[in-house]
Coordinates of C-alpha atoms in Angstrom, one line a residue:
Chain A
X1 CA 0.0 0.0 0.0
X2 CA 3.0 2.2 1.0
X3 CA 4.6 1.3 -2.3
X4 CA 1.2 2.2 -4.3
X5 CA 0.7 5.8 -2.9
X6 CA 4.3 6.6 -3.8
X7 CA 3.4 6.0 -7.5
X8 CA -0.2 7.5 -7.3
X9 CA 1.7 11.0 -6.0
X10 CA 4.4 10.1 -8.5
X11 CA 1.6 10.1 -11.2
X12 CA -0.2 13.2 -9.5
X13 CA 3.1 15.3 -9.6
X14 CA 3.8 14.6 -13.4
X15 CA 3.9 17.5 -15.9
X16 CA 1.0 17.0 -17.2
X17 CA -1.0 14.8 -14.4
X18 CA -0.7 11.2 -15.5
X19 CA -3.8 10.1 -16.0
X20 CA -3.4 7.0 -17.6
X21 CA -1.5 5.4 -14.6
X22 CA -4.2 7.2 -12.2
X23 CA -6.7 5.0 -13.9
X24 CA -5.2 1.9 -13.9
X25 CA -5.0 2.7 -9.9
X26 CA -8.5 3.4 -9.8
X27 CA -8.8 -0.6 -10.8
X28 CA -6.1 -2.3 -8.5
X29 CA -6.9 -3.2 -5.4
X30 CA -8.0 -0.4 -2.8
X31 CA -8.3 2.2 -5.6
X32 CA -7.2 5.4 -4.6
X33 CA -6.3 4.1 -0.6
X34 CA -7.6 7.2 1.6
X35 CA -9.6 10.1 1.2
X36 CA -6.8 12.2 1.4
X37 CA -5.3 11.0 -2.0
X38 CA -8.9 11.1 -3.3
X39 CA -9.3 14.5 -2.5
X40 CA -6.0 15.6 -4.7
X41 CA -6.9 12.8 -7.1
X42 CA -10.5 13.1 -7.9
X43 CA -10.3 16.3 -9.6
X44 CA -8.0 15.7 -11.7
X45 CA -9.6 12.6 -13.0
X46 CA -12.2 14.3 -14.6
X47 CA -11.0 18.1 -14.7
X48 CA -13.0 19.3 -12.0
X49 CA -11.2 22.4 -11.3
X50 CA -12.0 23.9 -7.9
X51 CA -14.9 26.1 -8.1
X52 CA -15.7 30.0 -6.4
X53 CA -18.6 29.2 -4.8
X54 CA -21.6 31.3 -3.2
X55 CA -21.2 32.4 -0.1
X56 CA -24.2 31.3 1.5
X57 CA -24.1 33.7 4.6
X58 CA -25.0 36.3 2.1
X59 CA -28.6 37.8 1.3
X60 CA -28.5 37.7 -1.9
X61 CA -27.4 33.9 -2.0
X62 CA -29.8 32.7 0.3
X63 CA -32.8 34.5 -1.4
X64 CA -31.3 33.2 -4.7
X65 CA -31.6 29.8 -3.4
X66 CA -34.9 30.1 -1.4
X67 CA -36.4 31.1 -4.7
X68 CA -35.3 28.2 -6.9
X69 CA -38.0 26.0 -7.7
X70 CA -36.6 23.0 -6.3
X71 CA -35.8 24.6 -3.0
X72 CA -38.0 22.6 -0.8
X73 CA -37.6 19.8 -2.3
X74 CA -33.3 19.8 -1.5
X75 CA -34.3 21.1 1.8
X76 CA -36.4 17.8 2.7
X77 CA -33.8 15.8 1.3
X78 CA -30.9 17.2 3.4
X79 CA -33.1 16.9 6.7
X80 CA -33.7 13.0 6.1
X81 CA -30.0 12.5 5.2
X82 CA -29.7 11.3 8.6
X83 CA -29.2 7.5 8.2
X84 CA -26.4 8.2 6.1
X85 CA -24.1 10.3 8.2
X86 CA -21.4 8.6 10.7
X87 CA -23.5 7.0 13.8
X88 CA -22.8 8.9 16.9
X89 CA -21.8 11.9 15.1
X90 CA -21.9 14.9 17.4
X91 CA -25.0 17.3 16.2
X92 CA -23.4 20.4 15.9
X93 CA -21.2 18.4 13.8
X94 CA -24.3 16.8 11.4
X95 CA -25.6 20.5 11.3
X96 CA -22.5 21.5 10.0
X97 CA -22.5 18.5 7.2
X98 CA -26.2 19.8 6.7
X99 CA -25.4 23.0 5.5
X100 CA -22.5 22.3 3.4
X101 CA -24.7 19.5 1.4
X102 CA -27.2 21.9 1.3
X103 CA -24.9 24.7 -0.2
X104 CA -23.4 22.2 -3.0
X105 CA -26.3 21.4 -3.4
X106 CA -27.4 24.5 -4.1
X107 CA -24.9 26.1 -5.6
X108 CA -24.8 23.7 -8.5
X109 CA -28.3 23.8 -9.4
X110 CA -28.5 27.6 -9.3
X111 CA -25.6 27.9 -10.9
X112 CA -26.8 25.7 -14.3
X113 CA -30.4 26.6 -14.9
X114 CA -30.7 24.5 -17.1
X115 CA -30.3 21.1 -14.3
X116 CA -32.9 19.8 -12.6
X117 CA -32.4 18.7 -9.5
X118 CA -33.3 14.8 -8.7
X119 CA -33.4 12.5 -5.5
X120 CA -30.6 10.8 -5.3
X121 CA -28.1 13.8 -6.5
X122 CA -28.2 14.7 -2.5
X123 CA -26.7 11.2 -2.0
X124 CA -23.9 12.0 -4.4
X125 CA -22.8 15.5 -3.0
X126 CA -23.0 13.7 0.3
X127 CA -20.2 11.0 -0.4
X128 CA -18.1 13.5 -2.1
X129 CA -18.5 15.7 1.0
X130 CA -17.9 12.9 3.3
X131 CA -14.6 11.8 1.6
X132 CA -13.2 14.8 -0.1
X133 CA -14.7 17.8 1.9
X134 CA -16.9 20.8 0.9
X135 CA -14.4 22.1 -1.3
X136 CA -13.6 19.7 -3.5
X137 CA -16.8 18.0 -3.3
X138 CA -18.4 21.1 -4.8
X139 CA -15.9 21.1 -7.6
X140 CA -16.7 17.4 -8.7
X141 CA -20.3 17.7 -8.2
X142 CA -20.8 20.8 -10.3
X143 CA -18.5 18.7 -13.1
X144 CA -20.8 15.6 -12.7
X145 CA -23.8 17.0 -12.9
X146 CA -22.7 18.5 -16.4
X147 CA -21.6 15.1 -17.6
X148 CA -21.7 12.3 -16.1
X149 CA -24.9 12.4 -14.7
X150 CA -26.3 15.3 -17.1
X151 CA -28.9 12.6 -18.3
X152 CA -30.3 12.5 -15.1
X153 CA -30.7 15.9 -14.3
X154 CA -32.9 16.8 -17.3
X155 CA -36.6 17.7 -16.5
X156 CA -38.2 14.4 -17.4
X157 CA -36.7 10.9 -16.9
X158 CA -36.8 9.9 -20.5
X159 CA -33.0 9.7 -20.7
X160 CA -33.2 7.8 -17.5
X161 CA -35.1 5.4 -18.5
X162 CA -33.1 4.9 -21.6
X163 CA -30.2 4.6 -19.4
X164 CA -31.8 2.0 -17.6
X165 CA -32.4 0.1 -20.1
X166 CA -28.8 -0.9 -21.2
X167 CA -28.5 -3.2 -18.6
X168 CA -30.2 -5.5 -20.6
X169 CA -28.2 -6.7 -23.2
X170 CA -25.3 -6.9 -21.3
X171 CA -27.5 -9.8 -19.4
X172 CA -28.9 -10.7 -22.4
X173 CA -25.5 -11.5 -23.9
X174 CA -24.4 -13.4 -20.4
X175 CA -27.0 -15.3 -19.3
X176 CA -30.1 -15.5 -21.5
X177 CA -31.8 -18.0 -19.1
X178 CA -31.5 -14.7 -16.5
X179 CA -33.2 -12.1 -18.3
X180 CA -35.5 -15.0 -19.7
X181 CA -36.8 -15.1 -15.7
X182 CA -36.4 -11.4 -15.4
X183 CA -39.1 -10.6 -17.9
X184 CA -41.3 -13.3 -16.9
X185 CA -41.7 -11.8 -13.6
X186 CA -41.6 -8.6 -15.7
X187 CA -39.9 -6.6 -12.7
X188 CA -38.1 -4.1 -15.4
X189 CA -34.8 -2.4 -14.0
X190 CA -36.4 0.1 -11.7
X191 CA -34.7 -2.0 -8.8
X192 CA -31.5 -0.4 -10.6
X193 CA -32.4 3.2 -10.8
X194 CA -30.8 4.4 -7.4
X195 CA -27.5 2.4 -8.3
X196 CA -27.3 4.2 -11.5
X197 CA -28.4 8.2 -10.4
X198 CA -26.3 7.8 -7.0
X199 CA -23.2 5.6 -8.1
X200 CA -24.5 2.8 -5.5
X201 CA -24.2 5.6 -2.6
X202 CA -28.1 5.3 -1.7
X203 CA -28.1 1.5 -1.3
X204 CA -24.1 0.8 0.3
X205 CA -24.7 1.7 3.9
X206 CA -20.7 1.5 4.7
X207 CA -19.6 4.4 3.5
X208 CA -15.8 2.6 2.2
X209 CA -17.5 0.6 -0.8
X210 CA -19.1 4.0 -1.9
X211 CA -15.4 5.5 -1.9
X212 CA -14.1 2.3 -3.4
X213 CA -16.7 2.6 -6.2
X214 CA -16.8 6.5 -6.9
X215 CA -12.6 5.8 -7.6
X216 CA -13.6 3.4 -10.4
X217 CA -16.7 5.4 -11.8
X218 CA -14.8 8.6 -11.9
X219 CA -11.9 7.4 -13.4
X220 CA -13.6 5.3 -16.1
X221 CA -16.4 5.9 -18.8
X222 CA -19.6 7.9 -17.4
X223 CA -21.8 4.5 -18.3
X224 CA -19.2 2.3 -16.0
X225 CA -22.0 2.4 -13.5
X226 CA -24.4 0.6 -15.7
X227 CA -21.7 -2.8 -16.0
X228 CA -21.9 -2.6 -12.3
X229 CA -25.5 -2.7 -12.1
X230 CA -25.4 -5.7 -14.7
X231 CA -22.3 -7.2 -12.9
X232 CA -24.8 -6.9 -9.4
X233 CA -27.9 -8.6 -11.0
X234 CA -25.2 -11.2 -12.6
X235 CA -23.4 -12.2 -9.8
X236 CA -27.0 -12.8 -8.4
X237 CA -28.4 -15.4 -11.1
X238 CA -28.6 -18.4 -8.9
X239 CA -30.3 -16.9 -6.2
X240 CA -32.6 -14.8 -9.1
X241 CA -33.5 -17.8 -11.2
X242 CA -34.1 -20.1 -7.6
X243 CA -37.0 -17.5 -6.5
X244 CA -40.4 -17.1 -7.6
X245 CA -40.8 -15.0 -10.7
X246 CA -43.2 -12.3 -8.9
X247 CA -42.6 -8.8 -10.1
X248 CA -42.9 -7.7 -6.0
X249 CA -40.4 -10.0 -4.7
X250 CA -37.9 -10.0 -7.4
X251 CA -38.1 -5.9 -7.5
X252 CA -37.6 -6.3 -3.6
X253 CA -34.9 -8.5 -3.8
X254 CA -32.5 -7.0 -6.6
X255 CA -33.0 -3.6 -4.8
X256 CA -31.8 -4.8 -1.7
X257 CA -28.4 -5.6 -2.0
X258 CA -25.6 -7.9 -0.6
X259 CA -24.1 -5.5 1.8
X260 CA -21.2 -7.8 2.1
X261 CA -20.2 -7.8 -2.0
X262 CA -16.6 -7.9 -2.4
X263 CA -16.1 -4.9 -4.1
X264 CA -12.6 -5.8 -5.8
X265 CA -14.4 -8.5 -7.5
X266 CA -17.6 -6.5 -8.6
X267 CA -15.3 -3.7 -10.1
X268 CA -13.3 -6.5 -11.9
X269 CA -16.3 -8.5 -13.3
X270 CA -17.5 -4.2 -14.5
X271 CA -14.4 -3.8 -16.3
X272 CA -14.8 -6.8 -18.3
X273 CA -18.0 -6.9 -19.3
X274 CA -17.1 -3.0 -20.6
X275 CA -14.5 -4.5 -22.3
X276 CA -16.6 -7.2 -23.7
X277 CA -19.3 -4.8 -24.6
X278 CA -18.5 -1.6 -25.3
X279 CA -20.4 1.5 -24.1
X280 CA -20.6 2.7 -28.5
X281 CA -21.9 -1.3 -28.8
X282 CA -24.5 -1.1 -26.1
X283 CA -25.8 2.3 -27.2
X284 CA -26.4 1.1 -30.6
X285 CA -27.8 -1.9 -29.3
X286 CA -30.6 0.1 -27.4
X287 CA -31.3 2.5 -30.3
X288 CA -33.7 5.0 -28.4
X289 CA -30.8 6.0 -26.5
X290 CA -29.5 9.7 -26.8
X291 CA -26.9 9.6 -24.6
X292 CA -25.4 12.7 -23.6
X293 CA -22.2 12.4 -21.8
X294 CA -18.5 12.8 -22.2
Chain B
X1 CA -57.6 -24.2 5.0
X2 CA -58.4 -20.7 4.6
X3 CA -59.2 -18.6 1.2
X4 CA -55.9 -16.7 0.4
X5 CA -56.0 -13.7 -1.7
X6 CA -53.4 -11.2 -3.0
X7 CA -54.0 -8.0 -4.0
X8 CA -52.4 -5.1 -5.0
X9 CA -52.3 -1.7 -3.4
X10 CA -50.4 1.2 -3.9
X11 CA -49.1 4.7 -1.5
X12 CA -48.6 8.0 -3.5
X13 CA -48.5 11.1 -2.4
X14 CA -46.3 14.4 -2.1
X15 CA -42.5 13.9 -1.1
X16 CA -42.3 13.9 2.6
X17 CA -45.4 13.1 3.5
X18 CA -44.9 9.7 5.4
X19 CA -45.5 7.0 2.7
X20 CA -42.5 5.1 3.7
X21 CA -42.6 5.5 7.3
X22 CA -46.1 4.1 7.0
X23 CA -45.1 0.9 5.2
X24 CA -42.0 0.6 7.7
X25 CA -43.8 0.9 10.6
X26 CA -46.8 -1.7 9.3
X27 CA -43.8 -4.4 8.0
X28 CA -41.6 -3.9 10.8
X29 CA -42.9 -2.3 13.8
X30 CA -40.1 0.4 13.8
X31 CA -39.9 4.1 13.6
X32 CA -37.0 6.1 12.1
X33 CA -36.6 9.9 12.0
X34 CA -34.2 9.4 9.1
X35 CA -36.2 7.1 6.7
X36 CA -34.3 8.1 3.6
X37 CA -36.2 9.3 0.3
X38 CA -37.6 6.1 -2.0
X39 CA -35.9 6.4 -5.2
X40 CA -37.4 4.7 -7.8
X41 CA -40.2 2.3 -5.6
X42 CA -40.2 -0.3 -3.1
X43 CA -42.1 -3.7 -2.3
X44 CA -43.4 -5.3 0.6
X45 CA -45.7 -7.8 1.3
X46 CA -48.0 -8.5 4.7
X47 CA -50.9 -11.3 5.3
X48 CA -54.0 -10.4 7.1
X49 CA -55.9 -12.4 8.5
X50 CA -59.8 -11.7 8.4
X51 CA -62.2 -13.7 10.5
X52 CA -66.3 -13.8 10.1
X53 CA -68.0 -16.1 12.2
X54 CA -67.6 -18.6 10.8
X55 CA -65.5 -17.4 7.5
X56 CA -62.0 -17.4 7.1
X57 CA -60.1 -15.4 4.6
X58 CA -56.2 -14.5 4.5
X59 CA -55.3 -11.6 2.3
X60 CA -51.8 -10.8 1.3
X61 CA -51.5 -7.3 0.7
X62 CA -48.7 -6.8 -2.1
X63 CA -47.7 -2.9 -1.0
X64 CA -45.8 -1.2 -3.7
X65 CA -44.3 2.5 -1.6
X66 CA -43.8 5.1 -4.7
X67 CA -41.2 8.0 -4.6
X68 CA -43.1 11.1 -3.7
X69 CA -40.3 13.3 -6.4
X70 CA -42.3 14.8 -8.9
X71 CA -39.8 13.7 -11.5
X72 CA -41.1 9.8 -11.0
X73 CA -44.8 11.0 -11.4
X74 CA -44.2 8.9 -15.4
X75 CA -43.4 6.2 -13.6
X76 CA -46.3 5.7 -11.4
X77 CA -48.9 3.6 -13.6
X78 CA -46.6 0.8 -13.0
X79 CA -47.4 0.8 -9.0
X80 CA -50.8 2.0 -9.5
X81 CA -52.0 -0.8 -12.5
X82 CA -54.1 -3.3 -11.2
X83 CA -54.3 -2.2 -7.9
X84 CA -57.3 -2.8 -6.0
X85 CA -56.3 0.3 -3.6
X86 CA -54.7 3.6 -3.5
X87 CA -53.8 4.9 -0.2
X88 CA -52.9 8.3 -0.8
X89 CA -51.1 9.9 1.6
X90 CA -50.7 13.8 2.7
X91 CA -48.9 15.2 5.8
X92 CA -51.6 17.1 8.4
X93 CA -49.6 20.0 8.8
X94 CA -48.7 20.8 5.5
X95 CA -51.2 22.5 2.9
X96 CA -49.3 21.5 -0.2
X97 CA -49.4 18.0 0.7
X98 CA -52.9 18.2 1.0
X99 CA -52.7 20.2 -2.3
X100 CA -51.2 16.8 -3.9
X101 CA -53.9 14.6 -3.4
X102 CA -56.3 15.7 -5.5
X103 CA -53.8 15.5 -8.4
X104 CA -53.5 11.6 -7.7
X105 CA -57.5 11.2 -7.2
X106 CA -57.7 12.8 -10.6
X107 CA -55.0 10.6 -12.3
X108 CA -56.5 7.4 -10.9
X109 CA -59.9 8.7 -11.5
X110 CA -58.6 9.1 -15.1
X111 CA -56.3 6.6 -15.8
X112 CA -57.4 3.4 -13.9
X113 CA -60.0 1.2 -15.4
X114 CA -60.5 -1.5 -12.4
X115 CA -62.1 -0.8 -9.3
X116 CA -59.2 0.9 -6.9
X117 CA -60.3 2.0 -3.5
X118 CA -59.4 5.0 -2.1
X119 CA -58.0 5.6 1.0
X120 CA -56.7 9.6 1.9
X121 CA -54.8 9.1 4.5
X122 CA -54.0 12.0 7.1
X123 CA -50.4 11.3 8.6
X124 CA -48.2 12.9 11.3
X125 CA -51.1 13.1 13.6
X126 CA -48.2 13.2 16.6
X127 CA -47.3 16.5 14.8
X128 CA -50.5 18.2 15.9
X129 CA -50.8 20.4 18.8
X130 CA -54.4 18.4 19.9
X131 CA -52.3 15.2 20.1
X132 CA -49.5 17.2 21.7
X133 CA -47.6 18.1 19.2
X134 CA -46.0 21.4 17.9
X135 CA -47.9 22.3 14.3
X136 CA -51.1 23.0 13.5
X137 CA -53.8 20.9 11.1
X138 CA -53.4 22.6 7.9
X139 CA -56.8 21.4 6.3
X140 CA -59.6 21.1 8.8
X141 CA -60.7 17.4 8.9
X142 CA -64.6 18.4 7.9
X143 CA -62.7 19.7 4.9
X144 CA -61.3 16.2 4.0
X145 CA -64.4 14.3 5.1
X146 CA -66.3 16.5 2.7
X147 CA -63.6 15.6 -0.2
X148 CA -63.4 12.2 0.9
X149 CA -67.1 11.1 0.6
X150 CA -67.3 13.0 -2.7
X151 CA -64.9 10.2 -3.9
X152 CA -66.8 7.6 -2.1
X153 CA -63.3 7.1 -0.6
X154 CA -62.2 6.5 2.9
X155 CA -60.1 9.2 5.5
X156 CA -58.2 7.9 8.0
X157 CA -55.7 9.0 10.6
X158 CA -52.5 8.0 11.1
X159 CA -48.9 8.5 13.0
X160 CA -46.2 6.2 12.3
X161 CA -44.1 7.8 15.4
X162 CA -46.8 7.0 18.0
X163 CA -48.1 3.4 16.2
X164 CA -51.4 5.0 15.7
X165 CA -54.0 3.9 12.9
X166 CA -51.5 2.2 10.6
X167 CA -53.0 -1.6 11.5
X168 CA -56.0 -0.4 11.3
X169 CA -55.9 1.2 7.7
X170 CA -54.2 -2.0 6.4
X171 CA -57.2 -4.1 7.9
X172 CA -59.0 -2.1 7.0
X173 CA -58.0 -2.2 3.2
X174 CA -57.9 -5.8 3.4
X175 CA -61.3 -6.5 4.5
X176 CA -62.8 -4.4 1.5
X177 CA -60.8 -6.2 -0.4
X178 CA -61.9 -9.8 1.2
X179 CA -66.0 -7.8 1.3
X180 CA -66.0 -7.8 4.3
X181 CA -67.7 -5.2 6.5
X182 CA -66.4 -3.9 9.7
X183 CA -69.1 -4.7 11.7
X184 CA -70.2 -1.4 13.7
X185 CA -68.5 -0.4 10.9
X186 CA -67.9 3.8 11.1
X187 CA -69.4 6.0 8.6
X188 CA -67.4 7.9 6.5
X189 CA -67.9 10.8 8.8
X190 CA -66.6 8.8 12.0
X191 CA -63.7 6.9 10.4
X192 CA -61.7 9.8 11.0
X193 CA -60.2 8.0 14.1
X194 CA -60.9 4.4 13.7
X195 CA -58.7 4.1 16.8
X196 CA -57.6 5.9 19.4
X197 CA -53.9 6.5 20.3
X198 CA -52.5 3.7 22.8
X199 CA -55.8 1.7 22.9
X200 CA -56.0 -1.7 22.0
X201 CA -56.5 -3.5 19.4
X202 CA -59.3 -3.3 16.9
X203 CA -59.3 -6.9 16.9
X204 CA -60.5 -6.7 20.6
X205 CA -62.6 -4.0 19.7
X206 CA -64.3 -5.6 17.1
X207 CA -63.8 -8.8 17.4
X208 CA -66.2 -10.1 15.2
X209 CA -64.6 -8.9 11.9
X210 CA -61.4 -9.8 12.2

């Protein structure tokens, strides 16, 4: 581990940052090690330079924010965030988290009109927070929400859906006999929406395999978290095909997931199946899609 | 053996306004403050057992919780097909939850083709300053009765933080369902509390429903 943070600063502190090596990091095991690397690394991954940000103490900012239309709806969300903060934490302490998700929050949404805000993109600012801190966080979320998850954040879930829906060839092309059982219970791949719109951080409660994954998603193609979601139902056959094919348990079932999943092995089984299948492939594969991302 | 039914009902209503805390506290007797927003939807399933005289029926209620974002509003007709109830939910102390509920009424009204009970379903009542709490209604229950019998639909009461109602409404869903009648069944106009807070059981209370 020693020996791998050497090279990741060695890579950091190359004229011009070396990527490359960063991403094959981002694959081995442990990723990026600690969320102090993260913080210098992220950014740089996908060019989120750091960002002037409002200063919420003043008028004009808060009035700003108090009249965006989805205000209340990002005030709501940042109250119930609750379950997802470190147990025990000290409450002047989860007040304090509070109001920086709330101003990245916030801050990105005014800041591109043209966003709308979703569920889910609370739970996104809040791992970045969490690992990287307010300042950086707010950086890479204002980046993401312009590409990565752009389809996500338009006014309808069209894209979304559309999005959703490349999961299935990938199990298609793996194990027909799955997706034969999946569609007979006809459960669809809304169990797989809050993987996709929160890169897994609405469903992992420990916070590590969030960190874990956000290395690999942010250093690899926007759609990585789609193979992951395939890889999860995948890795799941045997305990998919075994159950009855009711559309209410399988949808509870998928969505509910192994909280113990070795997470070197998941982001091994992603990368291949991306290799196998690539993101140009699937696209044209599921034709309605208009994907918008890097 | 006993006749065993399933059927299908559905929660909508504004963000916040208790849908999942409902189900959670129904399923597994627990309340949270931090119930996290439903992204997406979520399943769960409980069997209720119905007893009259001498007829037995178990009904498995297949409960699909919705995510109360306006963005997922497309997605809805997926929960709400084939259900043979809505319980649509709206916080007490909040007018625009209220507001919601008619836009749900209408799209069922609209949209579904099979007979889906209503249910409007008051929540937070721990909220209110007449059970205690610090807020005040927001709609005046004569308001809601008024709205509620309109629809031919059912109001109820309910507080997933003090356990109060939430057995009741599900029994209550289920033995519509089944055709049965609450015996000393409450009008419309009286359902408002089928139960009070920290009394017992329904069961007890009318014993020979269920």
């Amino acid at each position: 581990q020693r020996n791998k943070i050497r090279l990741i600063n060695e890579a950091l502190e190359t004229d011009p940052v070396d990527i490359r090596s960063l991403r094959q990091f981002a694959l081995s095991a442990d990723g990026f090690v600690n969320n102090e690397i993260r913080r210098k690394v992220w950014p740089k991954l996908i060019n989120a330079n750091t960002w002037k940000y409002h200063d919420e103490t003043s008028t004009d900012v808060v009035n700003l924010y108090k009249s965006h239309k989805d205000w209340m709806q990002v005030v709501l969300d940042v109250d119930r965030c609750g379950s997802r903060l470190p147990p025990g934490i000290r409450a002047s302490k989860r007040r304090n988290l509070q109001r920086q998700l709330l101003n990245v929050i916030m801050c990105v949404i005014s800041s591109n009109s043209n966003l709308h805000y979703y569920q889910g993109f609370h739970d996104v600012c809040l791992t970045l927070i969490l690992s990287v801190g307010e300042t950086a966080a707010l950086a890479l979320a204002n980046k993401l929400a312009r590409n990565h998850l752009r389809d996500f954040m338009e006014s309808d879930m069209i894209n979304t859906k559309n999005i959703l829906e490349l999961i299935n060839p990938i199990i298609i092309m793996e194990n027909l006999q799955l997706f034969q059982a999946l569609q007979e219970s006809n459960v669809g791949n809304v169990f797989a929406i809050s993987w996709l719109i929160t890169w897994f951080a609405h469903d992992f409660e420990d916070p590590a395999i969030s960190y874990r994954l956000y290395d690999f998603f942010l250093a690899h193609h926007p759609l990585m978290p789609v193979y992951t979601a395939a890889a999860m139902v995948l890795r799941r056959s045997e305990e998919i095909l075994e159950s009855e094919r009711d559309i209410g348990f399988l949808h509870a079932l998928l969505r509910r997931l192994p909280q113990d999943v070795p997470v070197e092995a998941l982001i091994e089984e992603s990368m291949a199946l991306c290799q196998k299948y690539s993101p140009t492939q699937l696209t044209k594969w599921v034709k309605t899609v208009n994907y918008r991302g890097q | 053996m006993d006749e065993v039914h399933t059927t299908k009902v559905v929660l909508l209503g504004r963000t916040g306004s208790g849908k999942t805390s409902l189900i959670v506290r129904y399923i597994s007797s627990v309340f949270s403050e931090n119930v996290k927003p439903t992204i997406g939807a979520a399943f769960s399933k409980k069997t209720v057992q119905l007893i009259h005289g001498e007829e037995r029926k178990q009904v498995v209620l297949a409960i699909w919780d919705t995510a109360g974002d306006e963005r997922y509003e497309s997605m809805a007709p997926l929960y709400y097909r084939n259900s043979s109830a809505a319980i649509i939910c709206f916080d007490l102390a909040d007018r625009q939850s209220y507001n919601k509920v008619d836009f749900w009424v209408k799209e069922l009204v609209e949209k579904v083709e099979q007979n889906c009970k209503l249910y409007i379903c008051g929540t937070k009542t721990d909220l209110l300053a007449e059970y205690g709490g610090p807020l005040k209604r927001a709609v005046g229950p004569t308001e809601v009765m008024a709205y509620a019998k309109k629809l031919n639909a059912k109001f109820v009461e309910t507080s997933s933080k003090s356990n109060y109602g939430i057995d009741d409404l599900f029994k209550l869903v289920a033995a519509d369902f089944a055709g049965f009648t609450l015996c000393e069944a409450p009008p419309i106009e009286d359902s408002l509390r089928l139960q009070e807070p920290n009394q017992t059981d329904v069961n007890e209370k009318s014993s020979c429903c269920f």
